[in-house]
Tab-separated table of C-alpha atoms in Angstrom:
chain	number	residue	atom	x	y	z
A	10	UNK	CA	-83.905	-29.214	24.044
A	11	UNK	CA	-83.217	-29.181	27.880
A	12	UNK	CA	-82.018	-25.312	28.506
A	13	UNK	CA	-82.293	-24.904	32.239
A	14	UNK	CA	-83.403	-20.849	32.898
A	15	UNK	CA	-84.887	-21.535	36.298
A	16	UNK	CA	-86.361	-24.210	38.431
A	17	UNK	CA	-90.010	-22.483	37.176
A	18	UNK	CA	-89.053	-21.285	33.810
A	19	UNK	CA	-88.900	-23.853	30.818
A	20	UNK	CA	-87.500	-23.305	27.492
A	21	UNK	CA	-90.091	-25.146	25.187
A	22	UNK	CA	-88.941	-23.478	21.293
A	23	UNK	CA	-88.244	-25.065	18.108
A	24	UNK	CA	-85.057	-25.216	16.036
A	25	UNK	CA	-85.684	-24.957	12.671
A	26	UNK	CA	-82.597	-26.572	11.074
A	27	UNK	CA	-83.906	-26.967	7.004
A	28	UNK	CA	-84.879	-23.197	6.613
A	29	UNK	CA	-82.123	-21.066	4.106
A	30	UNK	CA	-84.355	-17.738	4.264
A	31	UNK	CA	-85.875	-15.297	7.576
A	32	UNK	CA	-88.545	-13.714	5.977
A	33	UNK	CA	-87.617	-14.770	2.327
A	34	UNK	CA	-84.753	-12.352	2.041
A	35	UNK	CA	-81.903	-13.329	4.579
A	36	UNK	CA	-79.980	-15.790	3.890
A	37	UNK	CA	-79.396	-18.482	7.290
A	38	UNK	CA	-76.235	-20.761	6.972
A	39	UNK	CA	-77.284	-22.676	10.769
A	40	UNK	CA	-81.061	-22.567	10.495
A	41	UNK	CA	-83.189	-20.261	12.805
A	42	UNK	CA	-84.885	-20.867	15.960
A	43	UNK	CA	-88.929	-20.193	17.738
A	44	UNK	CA	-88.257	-19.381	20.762
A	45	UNK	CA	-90.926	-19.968	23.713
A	46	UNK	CA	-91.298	-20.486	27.538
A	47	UNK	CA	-93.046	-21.808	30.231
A	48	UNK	CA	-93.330	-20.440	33.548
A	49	UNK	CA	-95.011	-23.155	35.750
A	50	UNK	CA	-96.698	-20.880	39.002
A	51	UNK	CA	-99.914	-21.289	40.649
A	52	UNK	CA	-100.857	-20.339	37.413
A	53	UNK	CA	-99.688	-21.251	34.643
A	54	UNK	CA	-98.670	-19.107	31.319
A	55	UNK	CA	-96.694	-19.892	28.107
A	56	UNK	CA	-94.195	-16.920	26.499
A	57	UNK	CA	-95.186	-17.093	22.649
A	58	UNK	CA	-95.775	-19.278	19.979
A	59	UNK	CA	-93.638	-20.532	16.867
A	60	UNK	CA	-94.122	-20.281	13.312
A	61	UNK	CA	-96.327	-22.579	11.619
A	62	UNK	CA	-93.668	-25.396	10.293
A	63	UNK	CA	-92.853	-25.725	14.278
A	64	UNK	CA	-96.530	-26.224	15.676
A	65	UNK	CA	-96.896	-29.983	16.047
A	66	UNK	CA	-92.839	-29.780	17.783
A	67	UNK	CA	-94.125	-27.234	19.624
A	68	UNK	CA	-97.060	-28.719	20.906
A	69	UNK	CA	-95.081	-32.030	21.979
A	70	UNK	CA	-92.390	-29.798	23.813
A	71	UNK	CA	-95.121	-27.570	26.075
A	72	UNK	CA	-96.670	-31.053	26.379
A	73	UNK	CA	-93.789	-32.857	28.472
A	74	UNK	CA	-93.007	-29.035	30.290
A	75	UNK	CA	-96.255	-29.087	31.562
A	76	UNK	CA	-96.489	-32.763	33.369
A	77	UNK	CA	-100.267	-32.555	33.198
A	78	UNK	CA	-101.021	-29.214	34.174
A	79	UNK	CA	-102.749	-26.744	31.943
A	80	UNK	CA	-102.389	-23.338	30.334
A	81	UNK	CA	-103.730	-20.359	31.474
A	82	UNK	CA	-102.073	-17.988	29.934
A	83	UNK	CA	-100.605	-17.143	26.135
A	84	UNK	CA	-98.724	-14.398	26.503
A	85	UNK	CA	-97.851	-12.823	22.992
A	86	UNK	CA	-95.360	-10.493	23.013
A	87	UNK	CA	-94.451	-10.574	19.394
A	88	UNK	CA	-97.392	-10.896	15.973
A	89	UNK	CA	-95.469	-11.191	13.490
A	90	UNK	CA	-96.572	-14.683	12.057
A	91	UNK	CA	-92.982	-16.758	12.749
A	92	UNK	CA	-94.515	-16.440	16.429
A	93	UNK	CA	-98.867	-15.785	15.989
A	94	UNK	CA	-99.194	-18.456	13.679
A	95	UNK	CA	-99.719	-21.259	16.431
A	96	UNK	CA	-102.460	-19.141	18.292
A	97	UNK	CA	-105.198	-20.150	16.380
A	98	UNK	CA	-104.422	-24.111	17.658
A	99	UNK	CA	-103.214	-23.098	21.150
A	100	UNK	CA	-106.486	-21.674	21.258
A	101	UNK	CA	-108.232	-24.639	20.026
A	102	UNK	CA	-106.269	-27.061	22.185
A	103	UNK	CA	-106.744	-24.890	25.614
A	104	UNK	CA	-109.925	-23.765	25.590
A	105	UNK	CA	-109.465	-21.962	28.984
A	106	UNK	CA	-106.615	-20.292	28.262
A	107	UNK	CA	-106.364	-16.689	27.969
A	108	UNK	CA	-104.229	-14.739	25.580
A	109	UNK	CA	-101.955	-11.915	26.970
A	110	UNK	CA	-101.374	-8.908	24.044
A	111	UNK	CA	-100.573	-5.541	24.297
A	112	UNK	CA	-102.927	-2.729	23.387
A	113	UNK	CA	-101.364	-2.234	20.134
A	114	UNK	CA	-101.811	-6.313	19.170
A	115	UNK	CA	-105.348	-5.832	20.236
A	116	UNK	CA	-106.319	-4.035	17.654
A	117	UNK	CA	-104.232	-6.191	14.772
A	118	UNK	CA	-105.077	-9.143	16.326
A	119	UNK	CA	-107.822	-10.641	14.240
A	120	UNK	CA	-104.948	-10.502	11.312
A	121	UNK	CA	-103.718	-12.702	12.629
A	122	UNK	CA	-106.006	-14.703	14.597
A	123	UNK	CA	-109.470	-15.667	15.162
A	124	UNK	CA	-109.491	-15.586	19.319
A	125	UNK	CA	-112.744	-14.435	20.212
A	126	UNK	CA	-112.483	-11.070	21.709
A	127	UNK	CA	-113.810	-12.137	25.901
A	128	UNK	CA	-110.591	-14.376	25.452
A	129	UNK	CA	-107.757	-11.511	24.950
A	130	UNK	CA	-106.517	-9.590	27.562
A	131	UNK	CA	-105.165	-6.227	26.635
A	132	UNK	CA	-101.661	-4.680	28.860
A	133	UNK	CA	-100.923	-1.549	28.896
A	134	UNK	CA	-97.272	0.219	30.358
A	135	UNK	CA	-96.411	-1.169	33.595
A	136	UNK	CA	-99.674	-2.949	33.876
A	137	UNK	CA	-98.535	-6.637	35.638
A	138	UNK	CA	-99.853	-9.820	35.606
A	139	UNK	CA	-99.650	-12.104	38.897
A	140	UNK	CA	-99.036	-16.073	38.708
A	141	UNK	CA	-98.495	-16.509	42.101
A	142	UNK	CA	-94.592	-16.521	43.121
A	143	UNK	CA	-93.667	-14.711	39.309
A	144	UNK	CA	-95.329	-11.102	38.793
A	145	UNK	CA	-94.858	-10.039	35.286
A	146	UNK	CA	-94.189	-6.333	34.042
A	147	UNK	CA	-95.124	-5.619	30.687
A	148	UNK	CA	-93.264	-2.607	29.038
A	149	UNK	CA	-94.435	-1.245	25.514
A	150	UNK	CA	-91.271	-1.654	22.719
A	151	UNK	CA	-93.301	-0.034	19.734
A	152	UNK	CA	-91.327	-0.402	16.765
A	153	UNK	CA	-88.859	-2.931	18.021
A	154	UNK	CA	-89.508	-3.724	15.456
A	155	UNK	CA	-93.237	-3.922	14.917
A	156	UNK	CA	-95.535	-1.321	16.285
A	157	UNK	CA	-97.821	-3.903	18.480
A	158	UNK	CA	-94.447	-5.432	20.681
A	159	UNK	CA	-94.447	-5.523	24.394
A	160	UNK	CA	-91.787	-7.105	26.615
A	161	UNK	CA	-92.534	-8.031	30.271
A	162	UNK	CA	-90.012	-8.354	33.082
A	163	UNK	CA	-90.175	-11.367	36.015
A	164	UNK	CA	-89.262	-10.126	39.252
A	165	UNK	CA	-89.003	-13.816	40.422
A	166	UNK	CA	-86.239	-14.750	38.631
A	167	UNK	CA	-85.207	-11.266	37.181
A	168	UNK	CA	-86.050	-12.499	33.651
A	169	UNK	CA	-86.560	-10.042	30.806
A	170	UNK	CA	-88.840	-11.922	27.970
A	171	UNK	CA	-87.387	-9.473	25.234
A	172	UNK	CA	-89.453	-10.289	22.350
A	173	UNK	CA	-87.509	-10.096	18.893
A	174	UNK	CA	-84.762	-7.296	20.581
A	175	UNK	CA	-81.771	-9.535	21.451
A	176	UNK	CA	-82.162	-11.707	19.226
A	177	UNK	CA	-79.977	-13.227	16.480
A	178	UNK	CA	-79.801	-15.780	13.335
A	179	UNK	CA	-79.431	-19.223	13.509
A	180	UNK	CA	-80.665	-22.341	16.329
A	181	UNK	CA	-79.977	-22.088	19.710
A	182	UNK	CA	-77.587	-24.775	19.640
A	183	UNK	CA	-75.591	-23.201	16.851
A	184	UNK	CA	-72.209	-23.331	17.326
A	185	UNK	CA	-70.970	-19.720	17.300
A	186	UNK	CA	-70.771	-16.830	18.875
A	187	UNK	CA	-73.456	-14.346	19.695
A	188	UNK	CA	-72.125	-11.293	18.193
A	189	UNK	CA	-71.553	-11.668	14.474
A	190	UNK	CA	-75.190	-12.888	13.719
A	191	UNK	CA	-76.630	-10.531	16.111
A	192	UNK	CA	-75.301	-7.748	14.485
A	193	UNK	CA	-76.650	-8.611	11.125
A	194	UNK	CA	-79.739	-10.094	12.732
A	195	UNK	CA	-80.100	-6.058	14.398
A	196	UNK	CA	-78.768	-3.705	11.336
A	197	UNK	CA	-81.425	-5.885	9.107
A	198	UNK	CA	-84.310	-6.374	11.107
A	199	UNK	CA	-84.345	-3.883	13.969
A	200	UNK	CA	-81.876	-1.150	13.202
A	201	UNK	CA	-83.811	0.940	11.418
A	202	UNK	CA	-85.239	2.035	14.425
A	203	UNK	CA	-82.772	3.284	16.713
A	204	UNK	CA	-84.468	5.715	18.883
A	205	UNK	CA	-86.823	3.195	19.939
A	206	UNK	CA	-84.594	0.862	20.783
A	207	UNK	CA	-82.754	3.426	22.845
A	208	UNK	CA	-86.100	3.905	24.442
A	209	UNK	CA	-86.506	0.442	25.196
A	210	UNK	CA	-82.911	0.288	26.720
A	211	UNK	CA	-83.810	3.133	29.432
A	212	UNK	CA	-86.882	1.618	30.335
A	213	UNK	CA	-85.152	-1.458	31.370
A	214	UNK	CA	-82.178	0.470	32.655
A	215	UNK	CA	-83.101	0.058	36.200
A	216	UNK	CA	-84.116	-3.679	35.976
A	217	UNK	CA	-82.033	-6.246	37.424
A	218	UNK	CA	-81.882	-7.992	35.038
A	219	UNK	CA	-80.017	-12.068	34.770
A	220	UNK	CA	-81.287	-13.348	31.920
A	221	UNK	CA	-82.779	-12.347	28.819
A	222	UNK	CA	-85.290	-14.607	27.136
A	223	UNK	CA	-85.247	-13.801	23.648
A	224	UNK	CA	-87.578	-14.955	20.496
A	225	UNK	CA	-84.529	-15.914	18.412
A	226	UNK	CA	-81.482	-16.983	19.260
A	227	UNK	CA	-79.563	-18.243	22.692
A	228	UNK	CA	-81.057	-17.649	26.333
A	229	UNK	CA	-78.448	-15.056	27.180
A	230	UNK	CA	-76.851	-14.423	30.746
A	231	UNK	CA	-73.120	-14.136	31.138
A	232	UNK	CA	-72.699	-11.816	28.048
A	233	UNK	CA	-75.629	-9.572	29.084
A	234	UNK	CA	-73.305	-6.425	29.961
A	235	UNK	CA	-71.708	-6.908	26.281
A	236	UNK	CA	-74.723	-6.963	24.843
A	237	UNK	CA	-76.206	-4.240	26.326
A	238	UNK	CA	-73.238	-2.006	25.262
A	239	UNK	CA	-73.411	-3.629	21.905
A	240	UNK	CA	-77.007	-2.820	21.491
A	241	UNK	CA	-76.363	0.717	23.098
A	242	UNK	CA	-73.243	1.454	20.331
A	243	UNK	CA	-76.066	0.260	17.273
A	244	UNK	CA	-78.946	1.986	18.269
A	245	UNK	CA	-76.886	5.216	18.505
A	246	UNK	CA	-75.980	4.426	14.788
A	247	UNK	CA	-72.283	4.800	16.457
A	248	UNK	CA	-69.721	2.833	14.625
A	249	UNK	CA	-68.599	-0.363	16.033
A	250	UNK	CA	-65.149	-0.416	15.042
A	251	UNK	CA	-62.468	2.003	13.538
A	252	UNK	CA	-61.779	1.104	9.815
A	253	UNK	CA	-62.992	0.752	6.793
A	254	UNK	CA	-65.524	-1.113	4.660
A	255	UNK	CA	-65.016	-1.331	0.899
A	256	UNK	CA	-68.115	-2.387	-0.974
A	257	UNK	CA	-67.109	-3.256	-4.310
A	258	UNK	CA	-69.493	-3.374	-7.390
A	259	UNK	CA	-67.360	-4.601	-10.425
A	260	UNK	CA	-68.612	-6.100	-13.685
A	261	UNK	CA	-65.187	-7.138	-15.180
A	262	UNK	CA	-63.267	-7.241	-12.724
A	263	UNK	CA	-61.056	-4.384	-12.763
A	264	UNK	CA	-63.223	-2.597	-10.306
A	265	UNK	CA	-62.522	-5.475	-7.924
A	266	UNK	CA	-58.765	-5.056	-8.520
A	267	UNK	CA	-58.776	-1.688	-7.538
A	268	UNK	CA	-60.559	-2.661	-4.595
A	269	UNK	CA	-58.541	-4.944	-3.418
A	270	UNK	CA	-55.632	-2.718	-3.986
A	271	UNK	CA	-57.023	0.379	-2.010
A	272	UNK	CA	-57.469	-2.739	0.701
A	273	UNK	CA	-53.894	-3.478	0.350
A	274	UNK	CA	-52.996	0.291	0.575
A	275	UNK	CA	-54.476	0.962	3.824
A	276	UNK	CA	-53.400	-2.022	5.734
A	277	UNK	CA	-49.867	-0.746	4.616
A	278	UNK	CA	-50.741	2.656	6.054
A	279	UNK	CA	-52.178	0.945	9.665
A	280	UNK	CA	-55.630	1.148	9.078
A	281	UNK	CA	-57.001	-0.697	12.366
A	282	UNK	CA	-59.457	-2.496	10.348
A	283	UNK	CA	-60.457	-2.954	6.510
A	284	UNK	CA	-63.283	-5.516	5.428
A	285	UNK	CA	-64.239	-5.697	1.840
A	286	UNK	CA	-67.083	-7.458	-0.212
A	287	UNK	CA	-68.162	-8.030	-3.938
A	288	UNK	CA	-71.809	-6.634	-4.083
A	289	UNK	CA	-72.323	-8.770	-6.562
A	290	UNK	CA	-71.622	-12.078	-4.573
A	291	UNK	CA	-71.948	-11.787	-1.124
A	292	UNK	CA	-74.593	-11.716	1.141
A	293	UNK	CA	-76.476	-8.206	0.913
A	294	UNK	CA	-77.503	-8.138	4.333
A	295	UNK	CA	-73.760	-9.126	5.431
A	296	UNK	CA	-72.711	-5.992	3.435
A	297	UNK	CA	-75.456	-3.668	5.446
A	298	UNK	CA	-73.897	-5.219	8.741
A	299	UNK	CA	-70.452	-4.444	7.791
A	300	UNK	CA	-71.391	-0.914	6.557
A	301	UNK	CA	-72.741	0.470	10.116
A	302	UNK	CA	-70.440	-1.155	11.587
A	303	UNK	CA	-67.337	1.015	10.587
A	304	UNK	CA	-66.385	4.491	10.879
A	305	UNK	CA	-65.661	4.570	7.419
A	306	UNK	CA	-67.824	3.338	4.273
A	307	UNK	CA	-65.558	3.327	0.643
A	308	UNK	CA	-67.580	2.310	-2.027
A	309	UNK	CA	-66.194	1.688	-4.980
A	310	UNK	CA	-68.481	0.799	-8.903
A	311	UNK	CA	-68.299	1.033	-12.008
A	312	UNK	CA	-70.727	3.956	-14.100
A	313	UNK	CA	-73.710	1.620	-15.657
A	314	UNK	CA	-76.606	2.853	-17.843
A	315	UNK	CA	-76.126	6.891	-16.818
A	316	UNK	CA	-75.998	5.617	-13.166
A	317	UNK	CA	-74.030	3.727	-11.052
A	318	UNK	CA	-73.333	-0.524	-11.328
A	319	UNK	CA	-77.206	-2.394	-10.338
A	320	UNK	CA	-75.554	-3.981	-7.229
A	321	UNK	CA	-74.325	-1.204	-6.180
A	322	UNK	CA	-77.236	0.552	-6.437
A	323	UNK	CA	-79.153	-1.653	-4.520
A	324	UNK	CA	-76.706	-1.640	-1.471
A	325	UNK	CA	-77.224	2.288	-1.482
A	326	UNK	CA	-81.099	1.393	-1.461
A	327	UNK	CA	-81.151	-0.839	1.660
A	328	UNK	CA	-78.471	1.708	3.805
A	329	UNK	CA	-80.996	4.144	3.321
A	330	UNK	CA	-83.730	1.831	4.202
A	331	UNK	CA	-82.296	1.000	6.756
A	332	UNK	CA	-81.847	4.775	7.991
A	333	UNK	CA	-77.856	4.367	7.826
A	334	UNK	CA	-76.230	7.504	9.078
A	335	UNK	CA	-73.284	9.345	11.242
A	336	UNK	CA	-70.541	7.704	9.203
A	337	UNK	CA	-67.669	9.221	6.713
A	338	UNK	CA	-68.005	7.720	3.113
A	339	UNK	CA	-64.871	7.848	0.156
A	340	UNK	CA	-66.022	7.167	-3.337
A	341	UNK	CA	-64.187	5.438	-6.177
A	342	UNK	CA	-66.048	5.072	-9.928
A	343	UNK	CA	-64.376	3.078	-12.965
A	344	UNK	CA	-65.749	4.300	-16.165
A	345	UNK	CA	-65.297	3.773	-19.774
A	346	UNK	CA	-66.508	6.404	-21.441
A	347	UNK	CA	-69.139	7.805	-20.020
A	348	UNK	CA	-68.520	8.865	-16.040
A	349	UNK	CA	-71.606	8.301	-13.825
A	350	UNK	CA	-71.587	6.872	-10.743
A	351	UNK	CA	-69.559	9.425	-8.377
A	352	UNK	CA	-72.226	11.551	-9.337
A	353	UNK	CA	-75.083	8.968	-8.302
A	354	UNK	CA	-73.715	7.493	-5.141
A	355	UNK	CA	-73.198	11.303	-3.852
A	356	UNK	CA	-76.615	11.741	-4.811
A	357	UNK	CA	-77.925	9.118	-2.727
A	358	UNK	CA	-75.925	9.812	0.602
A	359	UNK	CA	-76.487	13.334	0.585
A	360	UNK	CA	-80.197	12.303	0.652
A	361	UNK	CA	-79.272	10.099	4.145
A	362	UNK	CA	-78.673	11.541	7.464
A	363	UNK	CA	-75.195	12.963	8.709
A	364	UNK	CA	-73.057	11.750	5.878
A	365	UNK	CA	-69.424	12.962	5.022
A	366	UNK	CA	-68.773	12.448	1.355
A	367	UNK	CA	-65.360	12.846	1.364
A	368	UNK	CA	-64.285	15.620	-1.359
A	369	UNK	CA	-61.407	13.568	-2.564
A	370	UNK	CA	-62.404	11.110	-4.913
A	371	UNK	CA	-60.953	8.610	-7.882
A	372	UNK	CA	-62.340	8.265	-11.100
A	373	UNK	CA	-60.512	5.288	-13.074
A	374	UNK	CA	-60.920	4.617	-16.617
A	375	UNK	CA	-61.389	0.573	-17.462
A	376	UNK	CA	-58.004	0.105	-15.833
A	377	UNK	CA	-55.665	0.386	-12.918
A	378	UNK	CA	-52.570	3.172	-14.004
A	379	UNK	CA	-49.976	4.151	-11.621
A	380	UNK	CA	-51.445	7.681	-11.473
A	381	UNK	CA	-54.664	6.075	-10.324
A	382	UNK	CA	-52.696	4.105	-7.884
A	383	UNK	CA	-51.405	7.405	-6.546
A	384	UNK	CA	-54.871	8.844	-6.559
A	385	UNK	CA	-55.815	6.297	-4.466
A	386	UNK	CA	-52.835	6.525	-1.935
A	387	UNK	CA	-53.965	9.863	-1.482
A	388	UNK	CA	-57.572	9.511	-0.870
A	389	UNK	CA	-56.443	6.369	1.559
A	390	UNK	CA	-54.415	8.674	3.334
A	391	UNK	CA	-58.208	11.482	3.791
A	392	UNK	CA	-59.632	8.373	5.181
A	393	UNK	CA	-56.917	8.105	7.550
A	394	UNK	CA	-56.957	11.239	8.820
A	395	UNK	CA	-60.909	10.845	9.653
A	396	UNK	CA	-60.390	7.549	11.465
């Protein structure tokens, strides 16, 4: 795929257009991409590998970048195995070639690879690496979102090789936006670790920085200064937009009406924004997107076995695995005899960091009454107030 960066700089990743699941758990409507790069200097280094179903694509794309020159460099910013797994036959086909990791990869690198040690050379903060014209700065990202990740700047071409930060779902050549699979790419993958993506974002603060090279996803430029506030807004565990998320766990359906009543309720009152899902249908890891990014989380199940309704229960699970926080959250339960899950979604947010529980809540019983419908007017118009 011809992606021009620079006159030096080759993209040389693999689109991956047959794959349904990142990781085995998220679910990929337009595939996924490998990124990788070549920067052609008077020496000569390649920007990560690809996953193991992308080797033998790979191998033919670094092949026509290179027009006959060889590797000297693997630089591996990145070990999780949808990038290391082609080291092992990099290795093998460039026997001269050296392999670029940070301290942190040194140490897990023979899980992932059998590159003899007097082959690997370890980079430490700010420690550079010189190819002639390009100079490379390598900056430690620990926890962004593995603890070994590096990410090195190019002065050259004021390039920031970004590793998986940046990144997103789907090919490069999708045709979308970057946004909307960024965000659930970040709240998913990456966003359990704010601070450290804060800490990444000062330490390239003062870069000049005109493209980011990315391991997933697009080659950005243009958009940089939206995503840089977009990445600034998610790390802070800030919401993205004012509104309201309704996450809806409903085994008969009446549940789902009431949901989709409330939803009609506060549009009529001017809510700026109200998204709502079915727990039980929709993508899980849309629903963790959508639930950072409001100011408001209403969740809304029926009482199930002394608890609260499975899928509801397991949306509670990833938020807090996913270290959600800072919001305001309503609560709604449908019960039919035995009232439980008020009590069991409270428990689980007051175990999460700087949640509002709202102390207005609705309990219905099987069905939708008018008083309920007035209960629910009221506790749209609490939610209103804290938007």
């Amino acid at each position: 795929m011809d992606i021009k960066i620079s006159d030096t700089i080759k993209y040389i990743g693999v689109n991956d257009y047959e794959v349904d699941l990142f990781e085995s758990q998220y679910m990929l409507e337009k595939g996924m991409a490998y990124n990788s790069y070549l920067i052609l200097d008077e020496k000569v280094a390649v920007c990560d590998g690809v996953d193991k179903i992308a080797v033998d694509r790979w191998f033919d794309n670094l092949e026509n970048a290179l027009e006959g020159r060889t590797p000297d460099y693997l630089i591996v910013h990145h070990l999780e195995p949808d990038h290391s797994a082609s080291i092992d036959a990099f290795a093998a086909k460039y026997p001269a070639a050296k392999l670029v990791v940070s301290n942190g990869a040194l140490r897990m690198l023979p899980q992932f690879s059998d590159v003899p040690a007097d082959r690997v050379i370890a980079m430490k903060e700010k420690d550079t690496l010189s190819l002639g014209a390009h100079t490379l700065t390598f900056m430690m990202a620990p926890m962004v979102h593995w603890p070994e990740v590096m990410v090195s700047y190019d002065s050259a071409d004021k390039v920031l090789f970004s590793a998986d930060a940046f990144g997103k779902f789907g090919t490069v050549d999708a045709d979308e936006g970057w946004s909307c699979e960024a965000r659930r790419y970040y709240f998913n993958i990456v966003g359990k670790y704010g601070k450290q993506v804060q800490a990444l974002l000062a330490k390239t603060a003062a870069l000049d920085i005109q493209t980011i090279c990315p391991l997933h996803g697009p080659v950005l430029t243009d958009t940089i200064p939206e995503v840089l506030r977009l990445y600034k807004t998610w790390s802070a565990y800030e919401p993205e937009n004012r509104g309201v998320f309704i996450a809806c766990a409903s085994i008969h359906g009446n549940t789902l009406a009431a949901a989709e009543k409330m939803k009609a309720i506060l549009e009529a009152k001017g809510c700026p924004r109200v998204a709502m899902a079915d727990l039980s249908r929709d993508d899980i890891a849309e629903c963790v997107e959508d639930g950072f990014r409001h100011s408001v989380l209403l969740c809304m199940a029926s009482s199930y076995d002394g608890g609260v309704f499975a899928p509801m229960s397991d949306y509670l699970h990833h938020l807090a695995h996913k270290a959600f926080q800072n919001r305001t959250v309503a609560l709604v339960e449908n019960t039919s005899w035995a009232p439980s899950a008020l009590r069991t979604m409270k428990a689980e947010f007051e175990l999460m960091k700087d949640i509002t529980v709202l102390d207005k809540t609705v309990s219905i019983k099987t069905r939708l009454t008018d008083a309920n419908v007035a209960e629910l007017e009221a506790l749209a118009d609490e939610i209103m107030a804290k938007l």
